């Protein structure tokens, strides 16, 4: 059993003044209740380095149920893979985890306590142990420090303080086994190397290149959290370069990866550099803006394909934007609240390009304006938008109300000239979305209706007049029915019961309308051979999927799950 090297907090340069009061309170409460409790992991490492921790994690020998009982309504047990407790104080959330037991004896526990996947990754780990067992379950020695904030002592079991001062990232145990158990650790290596300048053993970096495909078995929701840590830590651009170097970026943003040209700074590179600058200046950054920039090149390429197929420019952009969000969600989850903001950024930035004089003031007052404006500036830097447009929006924010009205009136003249009817042979310029274009010439992107070649429906019917009733027949139709009954024949001049023929026609029309509204193949379940459905995470080269028997299905219009090679980019 390992013994800890106890070091006073003063020698390590840790001051409780730099620690969240709520985190200190949780540790104090747990110790007062008779449990062991320590600040652990990255927060202790950052305090020793001298940087401000983003969050504070706590480790204890109390079970999740005991922690929840200690903090009552403020505590919530979450997770199935690793059961932990979130203790909330307003907007601050502290993560409290129970000491994990040694994972070597997996045959002696039940599957609901500990289980692993086909590739060796831990799917469930809820076997609790002592602090000596917990320390060997951690990923790197730099993250294996326990800080007792009550007694102000650091417990170092693995020589982590020396490795932090030497800026070395040393894996606890065999790197291959540690990365296999939790492939997300490969992303953490990249993050620590880019943000903190830590060096990993060459053998471990070589294994990351070869085993990057294990990330395809990690849930998209968990990868979303890791992406935020990768790109919002102040070293987003360096992190991006390392992800590309070791071939991991393609498992996070595969559609973007296919569009990247080495040596050319496009939207992703510009956005990451902009994010780093804002973090250094202490300005806020939002995930939606980063995702909007990351996915823009695939959106643009997909919109061009739709327009080449005959879609109007406005519908092509709309379909491409929605499809990009859906397809990216297979790899890194895009929460609904985040997807709405991304769509707002894209759509509002198109309005900025269009400069409709009636929408200028409304756009300036929109809460998404600043993000859309920054997105417009990035597109200007990569020469996708005229520089005069971005300069106009920069100036209109700086002038007073009278001069702003003059600028709006002046741009209104230009706007009227640009609102000429769109010619059928006009090439899209990617500088605007024409929201006024008639869509009667293209029916390939409506949802709900008959098949259109994209798996979508046909053009919806015009809206009924408000307050009116749907007509069930016409004067000509009623007269024809009466003549048919008097003649003893059907409506086409043939013999038969007119009432029966008419009712049968009504039933057929009703079924046809219902089928039209519901789309092709309505009422059928997606069969295994249905080409309109594909696996959200299909098998890799080993024939293994991440979801096992319960495969997720994604209805697609055109795109597929990309099959990426395992060779590094450079």
Short mmCIF file of C-alpha atoms in Angstrom, two decimals, residues 448-450 461 470 506-523:
data_model
loop_
_atom_site.label_atom_id
_atom_site.label_comp_id
_atom_site.label_asym_id
_atom_site.label_seq_id
_atom_site.Cartn_x
_atom_site.Cartn_y
_atom_site.Cartn_z
CA UNK A 448 -43.57 16.53 -45.33
CA UNK A 449 -45.08 15.33 -48.59
CA UNK A 450 -44.22 13.17 -51.56
CA UNK A 461 -50.56 23.53 -49.44
CA UNK A 470 -63.02 24.14 -46.05
CA UNK A 506 -63.79 10.37 -51.38
CA UNK A 507 -62.12 7.62 -49.40
CA UNK A 508 -59.38 7.28 -51.96
CA UNK A 509 -58.79 11.02 -52.00
CA UNK A 510 -58.72 11.14 -48.21
CA UNK A 511 -56.12 8.35 -48.05
CA UNK A 512 -54.07 10.07 -50.75
CA UNK A 513 -54.11 13.37 -48.86
CA UNK A 514 -53.10 11.67 -45.62
CA UNK A 515 -50.23 9.90 -47.35
CA UNK A 516 -49.15 13.19 -48.93
CA UNK A 517 -49.09 14.94 -45.59
CA UNK A 518 -47.20 12.17 -43.85
CA UNK A 519 -44.67 11.62 -46.61
CA UNK A 520 -43.44 8.51 -48.40
CA UNK A 521 -43.43 5.29 -46.51
CA UNK A 522 -45.60 6.73 -43.72
CA UNK A 523 -46.63 4.22 -41.09
#
